[in-house]
CSV table of C-alpha atoms and ligand atoms in Angstrom, one decimal:
chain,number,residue,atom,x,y,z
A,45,UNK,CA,0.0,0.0,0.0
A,46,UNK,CA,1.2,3.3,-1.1
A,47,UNK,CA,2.1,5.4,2.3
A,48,UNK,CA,0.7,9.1,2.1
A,49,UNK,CA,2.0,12.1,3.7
A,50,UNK,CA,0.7,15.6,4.1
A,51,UNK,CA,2.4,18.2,2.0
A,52,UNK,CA,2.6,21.6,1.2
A,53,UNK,CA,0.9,22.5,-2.1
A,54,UNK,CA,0.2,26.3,-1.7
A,55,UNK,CA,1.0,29.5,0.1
A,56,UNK,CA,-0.7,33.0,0.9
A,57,UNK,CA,0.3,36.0,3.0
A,58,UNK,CA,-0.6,39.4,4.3
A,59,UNK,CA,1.1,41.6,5.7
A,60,UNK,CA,-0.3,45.3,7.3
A,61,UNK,CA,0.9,48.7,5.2
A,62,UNK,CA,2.2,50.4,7.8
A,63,UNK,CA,5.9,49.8,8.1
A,64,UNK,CA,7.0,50.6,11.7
A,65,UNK,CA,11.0,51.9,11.0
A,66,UNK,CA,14.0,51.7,13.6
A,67,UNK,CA,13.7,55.1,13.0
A,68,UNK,CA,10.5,56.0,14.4
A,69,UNK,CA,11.1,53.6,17.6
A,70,UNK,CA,14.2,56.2,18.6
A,71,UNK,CA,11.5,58.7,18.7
A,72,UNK,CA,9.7,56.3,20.8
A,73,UNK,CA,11.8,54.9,23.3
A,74,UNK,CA,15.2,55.2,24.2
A,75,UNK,CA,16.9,53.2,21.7
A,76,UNK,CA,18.9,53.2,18.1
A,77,UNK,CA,19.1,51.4,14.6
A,78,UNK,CA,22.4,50.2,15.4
A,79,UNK,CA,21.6,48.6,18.7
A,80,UNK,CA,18.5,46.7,17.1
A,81,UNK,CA,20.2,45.6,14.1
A,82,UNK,CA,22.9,44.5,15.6
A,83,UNK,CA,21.4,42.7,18.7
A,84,UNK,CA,18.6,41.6,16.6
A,85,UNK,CA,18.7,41.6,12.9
A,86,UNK,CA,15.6,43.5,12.8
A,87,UNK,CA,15.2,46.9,10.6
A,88,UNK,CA,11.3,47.7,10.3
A,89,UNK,CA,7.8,45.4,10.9
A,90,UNK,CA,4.6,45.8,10.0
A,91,UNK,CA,1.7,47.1,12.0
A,92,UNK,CA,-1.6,47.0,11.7
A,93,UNK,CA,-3.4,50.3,11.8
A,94,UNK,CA,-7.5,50.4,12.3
A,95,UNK,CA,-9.9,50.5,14.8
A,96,UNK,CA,-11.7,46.8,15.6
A,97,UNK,CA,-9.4,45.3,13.0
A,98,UNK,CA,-8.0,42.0,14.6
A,99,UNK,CA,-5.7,38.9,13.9
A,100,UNK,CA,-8.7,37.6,11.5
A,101,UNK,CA,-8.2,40.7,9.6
A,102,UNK,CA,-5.1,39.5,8.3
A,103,UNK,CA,-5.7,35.4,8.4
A,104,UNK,CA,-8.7,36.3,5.7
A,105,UNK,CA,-6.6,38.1,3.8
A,106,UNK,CA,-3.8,35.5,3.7
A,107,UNK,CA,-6.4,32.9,3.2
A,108,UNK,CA,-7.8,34.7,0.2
A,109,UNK,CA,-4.3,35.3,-1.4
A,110,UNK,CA,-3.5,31.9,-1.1
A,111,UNK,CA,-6.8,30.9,-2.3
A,112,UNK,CA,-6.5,33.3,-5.5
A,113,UNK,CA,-3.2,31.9,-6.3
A,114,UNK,CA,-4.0,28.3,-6.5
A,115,UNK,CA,-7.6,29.0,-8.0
A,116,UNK,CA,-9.3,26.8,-5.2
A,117,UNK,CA,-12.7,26.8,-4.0
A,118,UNK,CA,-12.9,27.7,-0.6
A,119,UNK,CA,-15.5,25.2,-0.5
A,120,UNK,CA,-13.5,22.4,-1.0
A,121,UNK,CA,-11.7,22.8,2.5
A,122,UNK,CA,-12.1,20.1,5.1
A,123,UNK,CA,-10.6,22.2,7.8
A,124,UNK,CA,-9.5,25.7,8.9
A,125,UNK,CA,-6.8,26.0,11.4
A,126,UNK,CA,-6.0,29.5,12.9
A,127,UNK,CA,-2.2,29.4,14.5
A,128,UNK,CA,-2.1,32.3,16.8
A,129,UNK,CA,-0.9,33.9,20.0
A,130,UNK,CA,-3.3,37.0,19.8
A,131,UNK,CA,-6.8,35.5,19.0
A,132,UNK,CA,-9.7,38.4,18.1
A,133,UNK,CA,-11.8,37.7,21.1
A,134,UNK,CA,-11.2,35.0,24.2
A,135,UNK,CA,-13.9,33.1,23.6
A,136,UNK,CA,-15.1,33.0,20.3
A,137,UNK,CA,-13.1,31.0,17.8
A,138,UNK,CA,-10.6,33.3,15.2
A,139,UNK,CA,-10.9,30.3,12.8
A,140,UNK,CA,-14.5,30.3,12.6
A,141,UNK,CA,-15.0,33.7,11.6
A,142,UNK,CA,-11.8,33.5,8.9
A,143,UNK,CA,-13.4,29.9,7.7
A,144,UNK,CA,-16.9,31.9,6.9
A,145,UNK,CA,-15.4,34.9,6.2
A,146,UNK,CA,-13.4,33.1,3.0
A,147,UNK,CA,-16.3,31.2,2.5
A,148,UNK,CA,-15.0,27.7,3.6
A,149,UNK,CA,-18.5,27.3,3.9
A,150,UNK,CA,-18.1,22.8,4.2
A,151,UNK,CA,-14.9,23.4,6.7
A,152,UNK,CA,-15.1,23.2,10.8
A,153,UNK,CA,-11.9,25.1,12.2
A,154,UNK,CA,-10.3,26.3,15.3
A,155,UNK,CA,-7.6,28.1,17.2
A,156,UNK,CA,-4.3,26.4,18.0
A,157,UNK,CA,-2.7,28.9,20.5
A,158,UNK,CA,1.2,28.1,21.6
A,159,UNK,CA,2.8,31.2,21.8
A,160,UNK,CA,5.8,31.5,19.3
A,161,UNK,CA,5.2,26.9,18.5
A,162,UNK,CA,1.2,27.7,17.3
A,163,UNK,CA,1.9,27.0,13.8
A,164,UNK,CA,5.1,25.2,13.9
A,165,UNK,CA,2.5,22.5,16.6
A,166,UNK,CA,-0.4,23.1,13.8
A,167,UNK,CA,1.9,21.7,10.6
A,168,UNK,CA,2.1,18.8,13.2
A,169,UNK,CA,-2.0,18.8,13.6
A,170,UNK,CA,-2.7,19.3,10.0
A,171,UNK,CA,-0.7,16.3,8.8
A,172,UNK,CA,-1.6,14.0,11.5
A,173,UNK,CA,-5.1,14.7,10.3
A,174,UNK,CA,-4.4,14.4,6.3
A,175,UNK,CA,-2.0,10.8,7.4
A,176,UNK,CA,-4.6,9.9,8.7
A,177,UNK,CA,-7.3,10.0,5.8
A,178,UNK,CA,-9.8,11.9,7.2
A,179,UNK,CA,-9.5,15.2,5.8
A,180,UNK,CA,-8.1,16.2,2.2
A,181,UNK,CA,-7.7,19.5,2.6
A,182,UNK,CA,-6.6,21.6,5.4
A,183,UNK,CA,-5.9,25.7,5.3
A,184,UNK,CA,-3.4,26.3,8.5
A,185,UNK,CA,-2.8,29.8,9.2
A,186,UNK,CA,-0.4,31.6,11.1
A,187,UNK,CA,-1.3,35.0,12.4
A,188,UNK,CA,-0.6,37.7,15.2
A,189,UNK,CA,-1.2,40.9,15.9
A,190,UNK,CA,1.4,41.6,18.4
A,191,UNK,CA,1.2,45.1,18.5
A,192,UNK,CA,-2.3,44.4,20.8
A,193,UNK,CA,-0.4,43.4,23.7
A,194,UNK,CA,3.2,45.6,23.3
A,195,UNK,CA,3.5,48.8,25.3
A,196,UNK,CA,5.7,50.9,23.0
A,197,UNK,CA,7.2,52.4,26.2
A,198,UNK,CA,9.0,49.2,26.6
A,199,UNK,CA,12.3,49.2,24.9
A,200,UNK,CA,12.5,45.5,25.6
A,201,UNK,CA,9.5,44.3,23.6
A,202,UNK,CA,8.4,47.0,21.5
A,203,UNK,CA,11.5,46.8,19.0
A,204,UNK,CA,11.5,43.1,18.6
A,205,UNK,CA,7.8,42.4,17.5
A,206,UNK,CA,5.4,43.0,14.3
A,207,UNK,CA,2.0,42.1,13.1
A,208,UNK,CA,1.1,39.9,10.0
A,209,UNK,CA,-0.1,36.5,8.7
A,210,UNK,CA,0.9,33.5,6.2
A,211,UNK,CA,-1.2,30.7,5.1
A,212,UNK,CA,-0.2,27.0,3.9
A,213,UNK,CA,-2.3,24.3,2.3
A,214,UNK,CA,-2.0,20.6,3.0
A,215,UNK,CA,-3.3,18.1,1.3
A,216,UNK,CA,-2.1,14.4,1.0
A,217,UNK,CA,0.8,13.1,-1.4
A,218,UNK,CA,2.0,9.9,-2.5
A,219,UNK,CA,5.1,10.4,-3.8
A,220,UNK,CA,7.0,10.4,-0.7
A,221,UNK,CA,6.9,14.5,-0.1
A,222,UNK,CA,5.7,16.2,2.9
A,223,UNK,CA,6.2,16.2,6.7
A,224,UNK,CA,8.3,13.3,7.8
A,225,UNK,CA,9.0,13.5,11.3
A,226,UNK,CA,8.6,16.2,14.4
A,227,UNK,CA,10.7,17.0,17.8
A,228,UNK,CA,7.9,19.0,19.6
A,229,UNK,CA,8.5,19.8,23.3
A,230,UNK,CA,7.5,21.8,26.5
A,231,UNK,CA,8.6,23.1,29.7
A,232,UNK,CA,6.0,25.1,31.8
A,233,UNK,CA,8.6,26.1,34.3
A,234,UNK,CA,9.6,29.0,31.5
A,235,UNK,CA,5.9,30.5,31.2
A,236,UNK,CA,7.5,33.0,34.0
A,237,UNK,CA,9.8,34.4,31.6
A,238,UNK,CA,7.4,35.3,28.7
A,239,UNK,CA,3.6,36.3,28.9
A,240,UNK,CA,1.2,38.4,29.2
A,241,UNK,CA,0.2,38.2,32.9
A,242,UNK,CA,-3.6,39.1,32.7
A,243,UNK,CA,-6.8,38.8,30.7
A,244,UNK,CA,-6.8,35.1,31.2
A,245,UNK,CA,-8.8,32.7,33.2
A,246,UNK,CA,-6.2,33.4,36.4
A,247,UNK,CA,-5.6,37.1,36.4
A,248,UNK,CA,-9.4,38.4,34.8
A,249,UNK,CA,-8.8,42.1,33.6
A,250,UNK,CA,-9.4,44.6,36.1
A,251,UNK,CA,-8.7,48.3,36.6
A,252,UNK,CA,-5.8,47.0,39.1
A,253,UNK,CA,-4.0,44.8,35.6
A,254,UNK,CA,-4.8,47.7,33.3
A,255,UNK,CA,-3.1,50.1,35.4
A,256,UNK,CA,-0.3,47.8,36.5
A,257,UNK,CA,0.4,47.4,32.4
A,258,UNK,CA,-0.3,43.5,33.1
A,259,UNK,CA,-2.1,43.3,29.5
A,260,UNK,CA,1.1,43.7,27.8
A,261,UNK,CA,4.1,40.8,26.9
A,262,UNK,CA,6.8,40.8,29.5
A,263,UNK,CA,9.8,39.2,28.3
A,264,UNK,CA,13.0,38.5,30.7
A,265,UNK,CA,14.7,38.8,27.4
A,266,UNK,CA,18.5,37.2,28.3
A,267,UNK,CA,16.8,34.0,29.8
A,268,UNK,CA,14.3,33.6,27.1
A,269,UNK,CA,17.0,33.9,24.2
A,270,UNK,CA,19.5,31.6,26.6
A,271,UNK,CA,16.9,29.1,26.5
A,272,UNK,CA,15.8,29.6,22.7
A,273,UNK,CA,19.8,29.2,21.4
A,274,UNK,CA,20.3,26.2,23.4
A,275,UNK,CA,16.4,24.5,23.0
A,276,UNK,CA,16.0,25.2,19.3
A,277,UNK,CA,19.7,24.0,18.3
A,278,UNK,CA,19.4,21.1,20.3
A,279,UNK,CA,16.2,19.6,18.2
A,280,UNK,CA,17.5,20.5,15.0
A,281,UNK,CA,20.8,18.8,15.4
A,282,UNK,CA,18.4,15.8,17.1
A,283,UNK,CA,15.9,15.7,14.1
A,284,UNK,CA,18.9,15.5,11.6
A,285,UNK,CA,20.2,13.0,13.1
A,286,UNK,CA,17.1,11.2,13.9
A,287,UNK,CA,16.4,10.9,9.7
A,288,UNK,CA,20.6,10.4,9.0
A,289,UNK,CA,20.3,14.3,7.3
A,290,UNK,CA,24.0,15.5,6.8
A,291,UNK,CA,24.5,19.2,6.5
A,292,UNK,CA,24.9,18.8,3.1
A,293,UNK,CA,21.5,17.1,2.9
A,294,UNK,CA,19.6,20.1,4.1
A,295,UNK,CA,18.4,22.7,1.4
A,296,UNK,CA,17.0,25.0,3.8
A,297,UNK,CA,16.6,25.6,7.7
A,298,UNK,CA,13.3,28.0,8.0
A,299,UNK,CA,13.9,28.9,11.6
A,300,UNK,CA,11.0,31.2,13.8
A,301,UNK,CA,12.4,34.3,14.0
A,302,UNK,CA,12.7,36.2,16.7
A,303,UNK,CA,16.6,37.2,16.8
A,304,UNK,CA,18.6,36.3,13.7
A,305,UNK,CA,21.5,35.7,16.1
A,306,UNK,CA,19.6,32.8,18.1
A,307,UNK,CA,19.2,31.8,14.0
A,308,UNK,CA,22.6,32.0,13.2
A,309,UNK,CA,23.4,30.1,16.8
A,310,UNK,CA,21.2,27.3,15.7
A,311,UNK,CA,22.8,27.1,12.4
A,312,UNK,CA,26.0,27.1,13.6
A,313,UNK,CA,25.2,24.3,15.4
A,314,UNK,CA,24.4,22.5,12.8
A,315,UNK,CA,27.7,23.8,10.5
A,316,UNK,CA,24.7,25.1,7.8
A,317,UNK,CA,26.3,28.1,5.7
A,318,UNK,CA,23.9,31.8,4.9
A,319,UNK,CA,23.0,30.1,1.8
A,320,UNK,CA,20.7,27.1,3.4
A,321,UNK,CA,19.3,29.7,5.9
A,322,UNK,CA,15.8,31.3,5.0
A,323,UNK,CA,16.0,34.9,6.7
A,324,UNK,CA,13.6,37.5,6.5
A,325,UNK,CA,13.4,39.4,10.3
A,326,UNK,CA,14.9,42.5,8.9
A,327,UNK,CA,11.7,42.8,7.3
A,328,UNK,CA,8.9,41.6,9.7
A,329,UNK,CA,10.3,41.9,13.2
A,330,UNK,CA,8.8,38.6,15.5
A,331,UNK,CA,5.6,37.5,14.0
A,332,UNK,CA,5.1,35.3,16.8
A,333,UNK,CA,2.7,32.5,14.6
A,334,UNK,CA,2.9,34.1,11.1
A,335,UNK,CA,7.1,33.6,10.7
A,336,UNK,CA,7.2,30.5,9.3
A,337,UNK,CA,4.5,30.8,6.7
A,338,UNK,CA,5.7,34.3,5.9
A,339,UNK,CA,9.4,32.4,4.8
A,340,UNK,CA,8.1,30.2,2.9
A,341,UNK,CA,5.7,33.2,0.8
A,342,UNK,CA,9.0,34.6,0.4
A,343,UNK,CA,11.5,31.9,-0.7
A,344,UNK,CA,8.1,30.2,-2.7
A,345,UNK,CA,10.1,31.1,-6.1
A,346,UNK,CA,13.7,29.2,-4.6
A,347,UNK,CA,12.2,26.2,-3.1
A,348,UNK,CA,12.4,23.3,-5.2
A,349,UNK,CA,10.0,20.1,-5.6
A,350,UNK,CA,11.9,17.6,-2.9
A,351,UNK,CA,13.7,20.4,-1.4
A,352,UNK,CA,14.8,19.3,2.3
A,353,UNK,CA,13.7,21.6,4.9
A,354,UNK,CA,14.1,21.8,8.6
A,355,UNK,CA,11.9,24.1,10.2
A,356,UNK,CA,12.5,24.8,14.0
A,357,UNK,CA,10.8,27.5,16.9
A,358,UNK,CA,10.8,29.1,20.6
A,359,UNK,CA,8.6,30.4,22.1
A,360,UNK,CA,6.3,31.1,25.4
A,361,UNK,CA,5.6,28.5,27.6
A,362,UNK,CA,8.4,27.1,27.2
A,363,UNK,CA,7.7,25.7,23.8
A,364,UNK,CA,9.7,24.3,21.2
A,365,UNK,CA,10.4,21.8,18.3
A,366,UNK,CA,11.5,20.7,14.9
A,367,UNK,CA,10.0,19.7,12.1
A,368,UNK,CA,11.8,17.9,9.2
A,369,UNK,CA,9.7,18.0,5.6
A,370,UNK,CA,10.1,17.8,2.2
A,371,UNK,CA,8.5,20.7,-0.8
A,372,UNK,CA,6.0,19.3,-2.8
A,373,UNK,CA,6.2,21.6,-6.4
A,374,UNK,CA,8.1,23.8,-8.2
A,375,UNK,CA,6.4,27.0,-8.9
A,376,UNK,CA,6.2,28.5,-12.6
B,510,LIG,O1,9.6,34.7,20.0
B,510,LIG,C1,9.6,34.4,21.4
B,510,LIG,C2,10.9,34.2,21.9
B,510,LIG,N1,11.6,35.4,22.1
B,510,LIG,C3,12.9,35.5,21.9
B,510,LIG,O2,13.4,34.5,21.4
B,510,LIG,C4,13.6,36.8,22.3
B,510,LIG,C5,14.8,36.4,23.0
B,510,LIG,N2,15.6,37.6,23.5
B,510,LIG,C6,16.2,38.4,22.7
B,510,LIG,O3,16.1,38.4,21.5
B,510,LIG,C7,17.1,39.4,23.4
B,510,LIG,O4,17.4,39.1,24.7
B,510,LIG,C8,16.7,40.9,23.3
B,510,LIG,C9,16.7,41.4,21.9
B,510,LIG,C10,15.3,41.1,23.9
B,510,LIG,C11,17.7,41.8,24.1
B,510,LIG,O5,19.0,41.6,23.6
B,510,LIG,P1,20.2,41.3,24.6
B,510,LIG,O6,21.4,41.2,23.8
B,510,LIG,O7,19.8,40.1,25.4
B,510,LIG,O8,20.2,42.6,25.5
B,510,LIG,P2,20.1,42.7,27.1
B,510,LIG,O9,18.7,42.6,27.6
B,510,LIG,O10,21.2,41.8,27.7
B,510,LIG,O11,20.6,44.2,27.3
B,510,LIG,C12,21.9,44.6,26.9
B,510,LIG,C13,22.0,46.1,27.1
B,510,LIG,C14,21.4,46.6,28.5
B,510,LIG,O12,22.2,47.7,28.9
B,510,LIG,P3,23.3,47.6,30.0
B,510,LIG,O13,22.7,47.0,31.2
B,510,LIG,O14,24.3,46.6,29.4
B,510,LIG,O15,23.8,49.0,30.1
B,510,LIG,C15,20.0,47.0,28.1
B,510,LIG,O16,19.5,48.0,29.0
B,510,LIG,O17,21.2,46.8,26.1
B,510,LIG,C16,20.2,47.6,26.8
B,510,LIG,N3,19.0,47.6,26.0
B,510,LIG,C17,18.8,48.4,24.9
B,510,LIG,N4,19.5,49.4,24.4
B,510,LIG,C18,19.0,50.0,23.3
B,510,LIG,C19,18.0,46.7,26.1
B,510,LIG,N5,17.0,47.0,25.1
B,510,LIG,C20,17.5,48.0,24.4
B,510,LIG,C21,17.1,48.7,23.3
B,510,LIG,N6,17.8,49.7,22.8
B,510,LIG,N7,15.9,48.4,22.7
């Protein structure tokens, strides 16, 4: 019997107008472009602009680019997954609205919310689903709107994070391409070093959390990227080894990014050189769920059908993992 996998046949993306420059941040906080660039890699991110505009605003529109491109009827998809740290509402589903909003009429969907692992933990969903032969086709989007919970009075966040979204389809193969195996892991003992404190189930808002700026990400920055280097190399070099991958094997390591030198750390690691490394922070800051779909919008045109990829993330929690998979078209 012929095994199937769950591979990527199609990509979408939005991303908001409004480019938020190093620039304008040293008019905001006490900071500079050198600093950022240098201890980050990051030159401007996106922000979306707009009163009751929320993370669905951009998943549609990611949805609906991806759906233009490949000239598929909304109607056709089994399943809508919405990847995100920053949901529109607490308790009413982002995917729901997106799914009806696109018109993905025959679809059920839902949220998958892990901090910075949402959609590299929803690739693992999506083809667990498709292996499985219940569902042919499956929209997974990635998308945050991080600048709802940044105080841009924090020099600590505010620089690092942007808004946007990227969508993938999967849909089942049987030539061998697609996901092929996964390193996902957690720690809850970190969840003190990144969050948002309040608006959840244990800390309800209240005048006390608004004033006390508890609504916004706190990030004890040099633990979290400590942990990140260390974590995210370890899996990658685990999950090459794991599927006997050399160096040479890999065509391209799409890592989440939130620092290109915990990128650079993790390649290292693994001896990859610039060339095998997707990069596009300078760009888009931290998307939180919407990085790793966002590299693969923007190396679409590079990636090759069987192209090797390892994709790996950090994030709150602690979360983190790996993901080894293989590109299933060539585009024209
Ligand atoms: O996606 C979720 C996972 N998140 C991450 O992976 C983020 C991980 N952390 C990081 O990326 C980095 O820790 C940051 C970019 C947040 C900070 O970089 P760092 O190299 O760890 O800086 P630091 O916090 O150790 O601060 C170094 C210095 C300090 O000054 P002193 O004490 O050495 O005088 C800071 O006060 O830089 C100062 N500093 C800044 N200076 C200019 C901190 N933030 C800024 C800033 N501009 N924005």
């Amino acid at each position: 019997m012929i095994k199937t996998t769950a591979a990527i046949t199609a990509v979408g993306k939005y991303l908001p107008k409004y480019i938020l420059t190093n620039a304008e941040l040293e008019t905001m906080v006490d900071t500079n472009d050198e600093w950022i660039v240098s201890r980050t890699g990051i030159k401007e991110r996106r922000i979306l602009k707009g009163k009751g505009k929320g993370t669905s605003y951009m998943a549609i529109r990611a949805a609906k680019d991806l759906l233009n491109k490949s000239k598929i009827d909304p109607k056709e998809i089994d399943l809508v997954i919405v990847a995100t740290a920053t949901p529109d509402m607490q308790a009413a589903s982002t995917a729901a609205y997106t799914a009806t909003e696109i018109g993905a009429t025959n679809a059920f969907s839902f949220d998958q919310i892990s901090a910075c692992s949402s959609f590299l933990y929803a690739m693992s969903t999506a083809s667990s689903y498709i292996e499985s032969g219940r569902y042919k086709k499956i929209l997974l989007i990635g998308a945050d709107k991080n600048s709802s919970m940044i105080d841009y009075t924090d020099r600590a966040t505010c620089i690092i994070f942007g808004d946007g979204a990227g969508a993938v389809l999967f849909e089942p193969n049987t030539e061998g391409l697609g996901l092929h195996d996964e390193i996902l892991k957690t720690d809850g003992s970190g969840r003190e070093f990144l969050q948002v404190a309040a608006g959840g189930s244990q800390l309800p808002a209240s005048l006390e959390t608004v004033k006390n700026k508890k609504h916004f990400v706190f990030q004890d920055g040099k633990t979290v990227f400590k942990y990140a280097v260390s974590k995210m190399a370890e899996v990658t070099e685990q999950i090459l080894e794991k599927n006997q991958l050399s160096k040479e094997d890999v065509d391209w390591l799409a890592a989440h990014q939130a620092n290109k030198r915990i990128i650079d750390a993790t390649a290292r690691r693994v001896k990859l050189n610039e060339n095998q490394v997707m990069i596009n922070i300078q760009k888009y800051g931290n998307t939180t769920s919407a990085t790793l779909p966002l590299l693969l919008n923007d190396y679409e045109k590079e990636l090759k059908k069987g192209d090797k990829i390892i994709f790996a993330a950090f994030g709150g929690g602690f979360s983190w993992g790996a993901i080894y998979l293989t590109w299933a078209y060539n585009t024209k």
